[in-house]
Amino acid sequence: QDVGVVAVGFSGGQPKAGVDAAPMALIEAGLIKELEGDLDLKVVFDGQVHNYSEMLPSEDPDYRGMKRPKFVSAVTKEVSNQVYNYAKDGKLVLTLGGDHSIAMGTISGTAKAMRERLGREIAVIWVDAHADINTPETSDSGNIHGMPVSFLTGLAKEDREDCFGWLKAEHMLSTKKLVYIGLRDIDRGEKKILREHGIKAFSMHDVDRHGIGKVMDMALAWIGSDTPIHLSFDIDALDPMWAPSTGTAVRGGLTLREGDFIAECVAETGSLIALDLVEVNPSLDEVGASDTIRAGNSIIRCALGDTLLGWAGFTVARQLDV
Ligand code: DIR
Ligand code: MN
Ligand code: MN
Ligand code: MN
């Protein structure tokens, strides 16, 4: 299996600097070497962490309450093309963020590529403390990293090409093919959206009630076999005990093992086509930064087929390769 890596050093979807340094921190911790050396994956990576500074608009006023709309739109459009180019020739795409607004790029890219390549819609497993499904109008913060899912599902619409109007039907995700795991901090407007659209969501309450094993069985049963899976993993899904260095930490989260288990279960399906690892911010809680980076690396390794036996006992993404 070939893995295409996109390193997105972007923080414009939220106000805290430092999340742009995560891709380099993950790579310096040995990520790419481990994927090649331990997991026998062929990694395609241009060696560059993109910062997209050439896309910074000269002026970028708030629009519909969104902060930095033109910059985030331009960067996510570029990320969409980068991800699409890997996915269209059968590579599993690993995107290192960056804040979670970049999922507008990654998911639109894989959705388009899988429609063209397999004639299929993708499913998304969104692992996060937050639902990131605010529309510009329901958002209290105006931070676009809290909105990507609403644009990707078409719940938020915008005609202006330079403010996400570039997202077309081919980029979109069905609300029926979206599953959340780990939720525990959802805004009022988001709760209404989740309820009204019958979106499948496993909150921390569900993880406590059923255990993570049963939750993964239910999540994967909802998606069904033979569907390409895009896993979008926000490190703040983990409890701050394991991943303190993140912009909006919320207590009462997943353990490190539960996070790895989610990734292992998705790997076992053989249907993983893309993974995002986002919201690691090494400059917050500097004492905990190395733990947070290690947790991120661990989730990536598990999703790409590492096992407790250190043996790639299943072949990632083979099932869908025709
Ligand atoms: C909040 C926080 N729901 C917002 N979202 C975060 O700003 O829309 N997402 N932190 O990761
Ligand atoms: Mn998120
Ligand atoms: Mn989050
Ligand atoms: Mn909130």
JSON list of C-alpha atoms in Angstrom, two decimals, residues 56-61 70-71 160:
[
{"chain": "A", "resi": 56, "resn": "LEU", "atom": "CA", "xyz": [-2.84, 35.08, 2.54]},
{"chain": "A", "resi": 57, "resn": "PRO", "atom": "CA", "xyz": [-5.31, 37.62, 1.14]},
{"chain": "A", "resi": 58, "resn": "SER", "atom": "CA", "xyz": [-4.49, 41.32, 1.47]},
{"chain": "A", "resi": 59, "resn": "GLU", "atom": "CA", "xyz": [-7.78, 41.81, 3.27]},
{"chain": "A", "resi": 60, "resn": "ASP", "atom": "CA", "xyz": [-10.05, 39.21, 4.79]},
{"chain": "A", "resi": 61, "resn": "PRO", "atom": "CA", "xyz": [-12.95, 40.73, 6.70]},
{"chain": "A", "resi": 70, "resn": "LYS", "atom": "CA", "xyz": [-11.05, 33.90, 2.31]},
{"chain": "A", "resi": 71, "resn": "PHE", "atom": "CA", "xyz": [-7.78, 32.52, 3.68]},
{"chain": "A", "resi": 160, "resn": "ARG", "atom": "CA", "xyz": [-19.22, 33.12, -3.13]}
]
